mmCIF file of C-alpha atoms and ligand atoms in Angstrom:
data_model
loop_
_atom_site.group_PDB
_atom_site.id
_atom_site.type_symbol
_atom_site.label_atom_id
_atom_site.label_comp_id
_atom_site.label_asym_id
_atom_site.label_seq_id
_atom_site.Cartn_x
_atom_site.Cartn_y
_atom_site.Cartn_z
ATOM 1 C CA MET A 1 117.650 141.024 123.170
ATOM 2 C CA ALA A 2 117.170 138.964 120.423
ATOM 3 C CA ILE A 3 114.328 137.710 118.717
ATOM 4 C CA THR A 4 114.500 134.488 120.397
ATOM 5 C CA ASP A 5 113.816 136.261 123.773
ATOM 6 C CA ILE A 6 110.607 137.452 122.418
ATOM 7 C CA LYS A 7 108.030 135.168 124.292
ATOM 8 C CA ILE A 8 105.796 133.980 121.230
ATOM 9 C CA VAL A 9 109.161 132.928 119.196
ATOM 10 C CA ARG A 10 110.472 131.235 122.529
ATOM 11 C CA ASP A 11 107.119 129.421 122.814
ATOM 12 C CA TYR A 12 106.956 128.367 119.227
ATOM 13 C CA ILE A 13 110.598 126.909 119.509
ATOM 14 C CA ARG A 14 109.573 124.620 122.540
ATOM 15 C CA MET A 15 106.705 123.474 120.838
ATOM 16 C CA CYS A 16 109.017 121.958 118.003
ATOM 17 C CA SER A 17 111.469 120.742 120.863
ATOM 18 C CA ASP A 18 108.476 118.942 122.665
ATOM 19 C CA GLY A 19 107.328 117.422 119.254
ATOM 20 C CA TRP A 20 110.808 116.179 118.590
ATOM 21 C CA GLU A 21 111.288 114.650 121.833
ATOM 22 C CA GLN A 22 107.613 112.948 121.163
ATOM 23 C CA GLY A 23 109.325 111.156 118.333
ATOM 24 C CA TRP A 24 106.830 112.664 115.815
ATOM 25 C CA HIS A 25 109.547 114.552 113.762
ATOM 26 C CA GLU A 26 111.699 111.874 112.342
ATOM 27 C CA ARG A 27 114.486 113.549 109.910
ATOM 28 C CA ASN A 28 112.536 116.619 108.402
ATOM 29 C CA GLY A 29 108.763 115.178 108.997
ATOM 30 C CA GLY A 30 106.119 117.849 110.010
ATOM 31 C CA ASN A 31 105.728 121.385 110.170
ATOM 32 C CA LEU A 32 104.285 124.252 112.628
ATOM 33 C CA THR A 33 103.033 127.436 111.597
ATOM 34 C CA TYR A 34 101.835 130.001 113.648
ATOM 35 C CA ARG A 35 99.477 133.077 112.741
ATOM 36 C CA MET A 36 101.096 136.227 114.552
ATOM 37 C CA ARG A 37 98.929 138.645 116.528
ATOM 38 C CA PRO A 38 99.705 142.703 115.304
ATOM 39 C CA GLU A 39 101.845 143.106 118.775
ATOM 40 C CA GLU A 40 103.655 140.110 118.389
ATOM 41 C CA VAL A 41 104.729 141.248 114.449
ATOM 42 C CA GLU A 42 105.717 144.733 116.040
ATOM 43 C CA ALA A 43 107.894 143.100 118.788
ATOM 44 C CA CYS A 44 109.650 141.030 115.974
ATOM 45 C CA ARG A 45 109.836 144.295 113.603
ATOM 46 C CA PRO A 46 113.135 145.495 114.614
ATOM 47 C CA PHE A 47 114.929 141.990 113.510
ATOM 48 C CA PHE A 48 113.164 141.699 110.101
ATOM 49 C CA THR A 49 115.493 141.825 107.429
ATOM 50 C CA GLY A 50 115.268 143.122 104.181
ATOM 51 C CA PRO A 51 112.343 141.092 102.703
ATOM 52 C CA GLY A 52 112.635 138.273 100.113
ATOM 53 C CA ALA A 53 110.931 138.127 96.752
ATOM 54 C CA TRP A 54 107.324 137.214 96.397
ATOM 55 C CA THR A 55 106.537 133.284 95.924
ATOM 56 C CA GLU A 56 103.205 132.378 95.025
ATOM 57 C CA MET A 57 101.694 129.407 96.624
ATOM 58 C CA GLY A 58 99.286 127.947 94.404
ATOM 59 C CA VAL A 59 96.389 128.336 96.270
ATOM 60 C CA THR A 60 94.496 131.358 97.296
ATOM 61 C CA GLY A 61 93.037 132.567 100.712
ATOM 62 C CA ALA A 62 92.124 136.464 100.577
ATOM 63 C CA SER A 63 90.614 136.434 104.385
ATOM 64 C CA LEU A 64 94.122 136.337 105.662
ATOM 65 C CA ALA A 65 96.309 138.601 103.154
ATOM 66 C CA GLY A 66 98.805 140.564 104.783
ATOM 67 C CA GLU A 67 98.711 138.595 107.477
ATOM 68 C CA TYR A 68 102.278 137.325 109.169
ATOM 69 C CA PHE A 69 103.255 133.447 109.999
ATOM 70 C CA LEU A 70 105.959 131.911 112.160
ATOM 71 C CA THR A 71 106.758 128.541 110.110
ATOM 72 C CA THR A 72 109.311 125.749 109.907
ATOM 73 C CA GLY A 73 111.384 125.569 106.685
ATOM 74 C CA SER A 74 111.040 123.106 104.226
ATOM 75 C CA GLY A 75 113.373 120.180 104.348
ATOM 76 C CA LYS A 76 114.518 121.391 107.901
ATOM 77 C CA TYR A 77 114.491 118.861 110.767
ATOM 78 C CA PHE A 78 112.423 119.931 114.022
ATOM 79 C CA ARG A 79 115.470 118.167 116.110
ATOM 80 C CA ASN A 80 117.531 121.478 114.787
ATOM 81 C CA VAL A 81 115.148 123.990 115.513
ATOM 82 C CA ALA A 82 116.385 125.157 119.115
ATOM 83 C CA LEU A 83 119.992 125.084 118.115
ATOM 84 C CA ASN A 84 119.900 127.372 115.220
ATOM 85 C CA PRO A 85 116.340 128.834 114.742
ATOM 86 C CA GLU A 86 117.507 131.493 111.903
ATOM 87 C CA HIS A 87 118.193 128.520 109.695
ATOM 88 C CA ASN A 88 115.313 126.275 110.471
ATOM 89 C CA ILE A 89 112.228 128.604 111.033
ATOM 90 C CA GLY A 90 111.533 131.816 109.692
ATOM 91 C CA ILE A 91 108.657 134.681 109.725
ATOM 92 C CA VAL A 92 106.782 134.802 106.631
ATOM 93 C CA GLU A 93 104.533 137.794 105.279
ATOM 94 C CA ILE A 94 101.525 137.396 103.086
ATOM 95 C CA ASN A 95 100.869 139.584 100.216
ATOM 96 C CA GLY A 96 97.679 141.367 99.578
ATOM 97 C CA ARG A 97 95.929 139.126 96.959
ATOM 98 C CA GLY A 98 96.545 136.051 99.949
ATOM 99 C CA ASP A 99 98.125 134.012 97.030
ATOM 100 C CA ALA A 100 102.081 134.340 97.861
ATOM 101 C CA TRP A 101 104.958 134.661 100.794
ATOM 102 C CA ARG A 102 107.975 136.823 101.349
ATOM 103 C CA ILE A 103 110.481 136.043 103.943
ATOM 104 C CA VAL A 104 110.918 138.847 106.453
ATOM 105 C CA TRP A 105 113.202 137.130 109.102
ATOM 106 C CA GLY A 106 114.936 133.764 109.248
ATOM 107 C CA LEU A 107 114.997 131.069 106.844
ATOM 108 C CA ALA A 108 118.531 131.959 106.302
ATOM 109 C CA ASP A 109 121.017 131.115 103.344
ATOM 110 C CA GLY A 110 118.175 130.111 100.786
ATOM 111 C CA ALA A 111 115.740 128.200 103.146
ATOM 112 C CA LYS A 112 112.143 128.274 102.260
ATOM 113 C CA PRO A 113 109.052 127.930 104.251
ATOM 114 C CA THR A 114 107.440 123.937 104.636
ATOM 115 C CA SER A 115 106.701 122.340 101.612
ATOM 116 C CA GLU A 116 103.228 121.972 103.324
ATOM 117 C CA PHE A 117 102.972 125.700 103.809
ATOM 118 C CA PRO A 118 99.949 125.848 101.008
ATOM 119 C CA SER A 119 97.994 123.330 103.596
ATOM 120 C CA HIS A 120 98.835 125.396 106.302
ATOM 121 C CA TYR A 121 97.858 128.422 104.858
ATOM 122 C CA MET A 122 94.388 127.165 103.846
ATOM 123 C CA ASN A 123 93.604 125.663 106.754
ATOM 124 C CA HIS A 124 94.624 128.719 108.663
ATOM 125 C CA CYS A 125 91.838 130.521 106.478
ATOM 126 C CA VAL A 126 89.143 127.799 107.421
ATOM 127 C CA ARG A 127 90.148 127.828 111.222
ATOM 128 C CA ALA A 128 89.960 131.449 111.537
ATOM 129 C CA ALA A 129 86.955 132.068 109.760
ATOM 130 C CA ALA A 130 85.289 128.953 111.764
ATOM 131 C CA THR A 131 86.378 130.438 114.761
ATOM 132 C CA ASN A 132 86.110 134.132 114.548
ATOM 133 C CA GLY A 133 89.708 134.851 114.230
ATOM 134 C CA ALA A 134 90.615 132.457 117.592
ATOM 135 C CA TYR A 135 92.574 129.902 115.968
ATOM 136 C CA ARG A 136 96.544 130.304 115.396
ATOM 137 C CA VAL A 137 98.176 127.424 115.424
ATOM 138 C CA ILE A 138 98.413 124.542 112.275
ATOM 139 C CA TYR A 139 100.467 121.965 113.508
ATOM 140 C CA HIS A 140 101.475 118.595 111.262
ATOM 141 C CA ALA A 141 103.293 115.612 112.509
ATOM 142 C CA HIS A 142 103.977 111.880 111.867
ATOM 143 C CA PRO A 143 102.733 109.896 114.987
ATOM 144 C CA ALA A 144 103.654 106.340 114.630
ATOM 145 C CA ASN A 145 100.125 104.599 115.876
ATOM 146 C CA LEU A 146 98.043 106.858 114.589
ATOM 147 C CA ILE A 147 99.434 106.440 111.070
ATOM 148 C CA ALA A 148 99.507 102.209 111.552
ATOM 149 C CA MET A 149 95.511 102.629 112.352
ATOM 150 C CA THR A 150 95.198 103.955 109.029
ATOM 151 C CA TYR A 151 96.519 100.514 107.459
ATOM 152 C CA VAL A 152 93.637 98.760 109.422
ATOM 153 C CA LEU A 153 90.357 101.124 109.832
ATOM 154 C CA PRO A 154 88.429 102.034 106.875
ATOM 155 C CA LEU A 155 89.255 105.339 106.086
ATOM 156 C CA THR A 156 86.454 107.768 107.327
ATOM 157 C CA ALA A 157 85.592 110.410 110.099
ATOM 158 C CA ARG A 158 83.447 107.947 111.579
ATOM 159 C CA ASP A 159 85.563 105.232 112.117
ATOM 160 C CA PHE A 160 88.704 107.402 113.098
ATOM 161 C CA THR A 161 86.586 109.806 115.433
ATOM 162 C CA ARG A 162 84.823 106.638 117.286
ATOM 163 C CA ALA A 163 88.040 104.083 117.493
ATOM 164 C CA LEU A 164 89.954 107.107 119.069
ATOM 165 C CA TRP A 165 86.716 108.282 121.119
ATOM 166 C CA GLN A 166 86.329 104.793 122.804
ATOM 167 C CA SER A 167 89.925 104.103 123.362
ATOM 168 C CA ALA A 168 90.295 106.675 126.589
ATOM 169 C CA THR A 169 87.867 108.423 128.210
ATOM 170 C CA GLU A 170 89.045 111.974 127.835
ATOM 171 C CA CYS A 171 88.964 111.951 124.196
ATOM 172 C CA PRO A 172 85.409 112.980 123.710
ATOM 173 C CA VAL A 173 85.958 116.047 126.160
ATOM 174 C CA VAL A 174 89.056 117.369 123.726
ATOM 175 C CA PHE A 175 87.855 116.597 120.714
ATOM 176 C CA PRO A 176 84.282 116.423 120.547
ATOM 177 C CA GLY A 177 83.901 117.388 117.260
ATOM 178 C CA GLY A 178 85.517 114.394 116.071
ATOM 179 C CA VAL A 179 88.397 114.242 113.216
ATOM 180 C CA GLY A 180 88.322 114.103 109.696
ATOM 181 C CA VAL A 181 90.268 111.764 107.395
ATOM 182 C CA VAL A 182 91.928 112.672 103.967
ATOM 183 C CA PRO A 183 92.461 109.586 101.682
ATOM 184 C CA TRP A 184 96.296 108.846 100.500
ATOM 185 C CA MET A 185 97.171 111.829 98.836
ATOM 186 C CA VAL A 186 100.429 113.236 97.171
ATOM 187 C CA PRO A 187 101.661 115.408 99.893
ATOM 188 C CA GLY A 188 103.069 119.000 99.654
ATOM 189 C CA GLY A 189 100.477 120.620 96.639
ATOM 190 C CA ALA A 190 97.254 122.526 96.370
ATOM 191 C CA ASP A 191 95.167 119.351 95.995
ATOM 192 C CA ILE A 192 96.106 117.888 99.610
ATOM 193 C CA ALA A 193 95.912 121.448 100.499
ATOM 194 C CA MET A 194 92.123 122.021 99.537
ATOM 195 C CA ALA A 195 91.090 118.523 100.617
ATOM 196 C CA THR A 196 92.158 119.072 104.042
ATOM 197 C CA SER A 197 90.985 122.780 104.191
ATOM 198 C CA GLU A 198 87.568 121.344 103.396
ATOM 199 C CA LEU A 199 87.584 119.076 106.235
ATOM 200 C CA MET A 200 88.781 121.727 108.533
ATOM 201 C CA LYS A 201 85.533 123.518 108.057
ATOM 202 C CA GLU A 202 84.271 120.887 110.370
ATOM 203 C CA PHE A 203 87.187 119.373 112.194
ATOM 204 C CA ASP A 204 89.923 120.662 114.583
ATOM 205 C CA ALA A 205 92.349 117.680 113.130
ATOM 206 C CA ALA A 206 92.307 115.708 109.887
ATOM 207 C CA VAL A 207 94.106 112.508 109.478
ATOM 208 C CA TRP A 208 96.330 112.085 106.366
ATOM 209 C CA ALA A 209 95.914 108.322 105.461
ATOM 210 C CA HIS A 210 99.374 106.688 105.609
ATOM 211 C CA HIS A 211 101.093 110.068 106.401
ATOM 212 C CA GLY A 212 100.203 111.634 109.514
ATOM 213 C CA LEU A 213 97.868 114.287 111.416
ATOM 214 C CA PHE A 214 96.816 117.750 111.186
ATOM 215 C CA CYS A 215 95.682 119.621 114.285
ATOM 216 C CA SER A 216 94.519 123.097 114.632
ATOM 217 C CA GLY A 217 93.899 125.196 117.692
ATOM 218 C CA PRO A 218 94.133 128.830 119.418
ATOM 219 C CA ASP A 219 97.327 128.366 121.231
ATOM 220 C CA PHE A 220 100.455 126.306 121.500
ATOM 221 C CA ASP A 221 99.543 124.329 124.523
ATOM 222 C CA THR A 222 96.022 123.535 123.236
ATOM 223 C CA THR A 223 96.895 122.192 119.489
ATOM 224 C CA PHE A 224 99.987 120.023 121.132
ATOM 225 C CA GLY A 225 97.460 118.897 123.296
ATOM 226 C CA LEU A 226 95.244 117.435 120.826
ATOM 227 C CA MET A 227 98.194 115.875 118.500
ATOM 228 C CA HIS A 228 99.340 114.389 122.265
ATOM 229 C CA THR A 229 95.658 113.203 122.941
ATOM 230 C CA ILE A 230 95.038 111.507 119.730
ATOM 231 C CA GLU A 231 98.190 109.764 119.110
ATOM 232 C CA LYS A 232 97.621 108.768 122.944
ATOM 233 C CA ALA A 233 94.505 107.393 122.132
ATOM 234 C CA ALA A 234 95.896 105.633 118.551
ATOM 235 C CA GLN A 235 98.542 103.819 120.984
ATOM 236 C CA ILE A 236 96.003 102.493 123.183
ATOM 237 C CA TRP A 237 93.790 101.366 120.280
ATOM 238 C CA VAL A 238 96.860 99.739 118.514
ATOM 239 C CA LEU A 239 97.835 98.331 121.975
ATOM 240 C CA ALA A 240 94.247 96.577 122.617
ATOM 241 C CA GLN A 241 93.906 95.432 119.030
ATOM 242 C CA SER A 242 96.697 93.657 119.298
ATOM 243 C CA ALA A 243 96.781 92.258 123.061
ATOM 244 C CA GLY A 244 93.336 91.258 121.826
ATOM 245 C CA GLN A 245 94.290 90.168 118.420
ATOM 246 C CA GLY A 246 91.388 92.370 117.147
ATOM 247 C CA ARG A 247 88.707 91.504 119.412
ATOM 248 C CA LEU A 248 87.639 93.524 122.262
ATOM 249 C CA ARG A 249 85.745 92.317 125.324
ATOM 250 C CA GLN A 250 84.605 95.510 126.145
ATOM 251 C CA THR A 251 84.602 99.387 125.470
ATOM 252 C CA ILE A 252 83.128 103.177 126.278
ATOM 253 C CA GLU A 253 79.391 102.474 124.574
ATOM 254 C CA ASP A 254 77.476 105.381 123.076
ATOM 255 C CA ASP A 255 75.741 105.829 126.076
ATOM 256 C CA ASN A 256 79.027 106.235 127.947
ATOM 257 C CA LEU A 257 80.060 108.745 125.742
ATOM 258 C CA ARG A 258 76.960 110.790 125.881
ATOM 259 C CA ALA A 259 76.933 110.626 129.747
ATOM 260 C CA ILE A 260 80.792 112.079 129.426
ATOM 261 C CA ALA A 261 79.567 114.961 127.204
ATOM 262 C CA LYS A 262 76.324 115.460 129.522
ATOM 263 C CA GLU A 263 78.989 115.978 132.629
ATOM 264 C CA PHE A 264 81.934 117.926 131.040
ATOM 265 C CA GLY A 265 79.146 120.070 128.928
ATOM 266 C CA VAL A 266 80.379 119.260 125.327
ATOM 267 C CA THR A 267 78.441 118.856 122.401
ATOM 268 C CA LEU A 268 79.384 115.706 120.393
ATOM 269 C CA ASN A 269 78.978 115.484 116.836
ATOM 270 C CA GLU A 270 76.225 113.405 116.900
ATOM 271 C CA LYS A 271 76.734 111.838 113.574
ATOM 272 C CA PHE A 272 78.992 109.380 114.691
ATOM 273 C CA LEU A 273 77.267 108.015 117.536
ATOM 274 C CA GLY A 274 74.709 105.503 117.214
HETATM 275 O O1 LIG B 1 107.887 118.712 105.825
HETATM 276 O O2 LIG B 1 106.060 116.169 106.872
HETATM 277 O O3 LIG B 1 104.446 116.443 104.750
HETATM 278 C C1 LIG B 1 107.880 117.279 105.870
HETATM 279 C C2 LIG B 1 106.282 116.698 105.886
HETATM 280 C C3 LIG B 1 106.176 116.491 104.553
HETATM 281 ZN ZN1 LIG B 2 104.302 114.910 106.696
#
């Protein structure tokens, strides 16, 4: 028995491989964190190594103090996770104040959690609070078509939500709340973490201009599916704009969006209609 035989660790690794296979994780691009359930922590605990030193995050989130997270490593490649989990991913424990982490398993030989850990942690705090603890996954990737859209469309939640909803009929069902947009910012620090977590109070997904996308969800399937759906819609948008040279002959109209919402029993974010 190894820690990689535990289902949650296996599923986490599978999601890393799936993201790599989609082409969303060039080099060390992207990162994935999962907030572990108490019974998953206990299943993994026999494999814990002597804890590392506490390291401050630069952000504070008291609501998830003491929790444990699976995380990808800073500078590590998604491509390598399945081949060598112990060096590319790890489990960190958050301290009692909610402002520091320490490594309890993995990230071997001096590796550290993802450079975006402050963003992930603040997003976890916000999404857990917004969903009564249901949301456990934060996923950041670099999907090319969505990034391309950030060079063409105004960087507003309204412009991106409408463009994506209109690019595939399933989109309003998959993300009825829409997507937020963070303007271009320096990645890796507290400022972009706070800006993203502000948007995550309202949205399941936040676009980072000229960089990528953050998605949140209750489990790996839903969160990966959200990333996949948004990027597929972005691809269709880019294809349609290219083929039509910027002119669309027809699209999914607002009344069509309302009809989808009614049929599928979802509530669309009304401020993006009309
Ligand atoms: O982990 O994607 O945003 C590398 C990144 C930083
Ligand atoms: Zn990134």
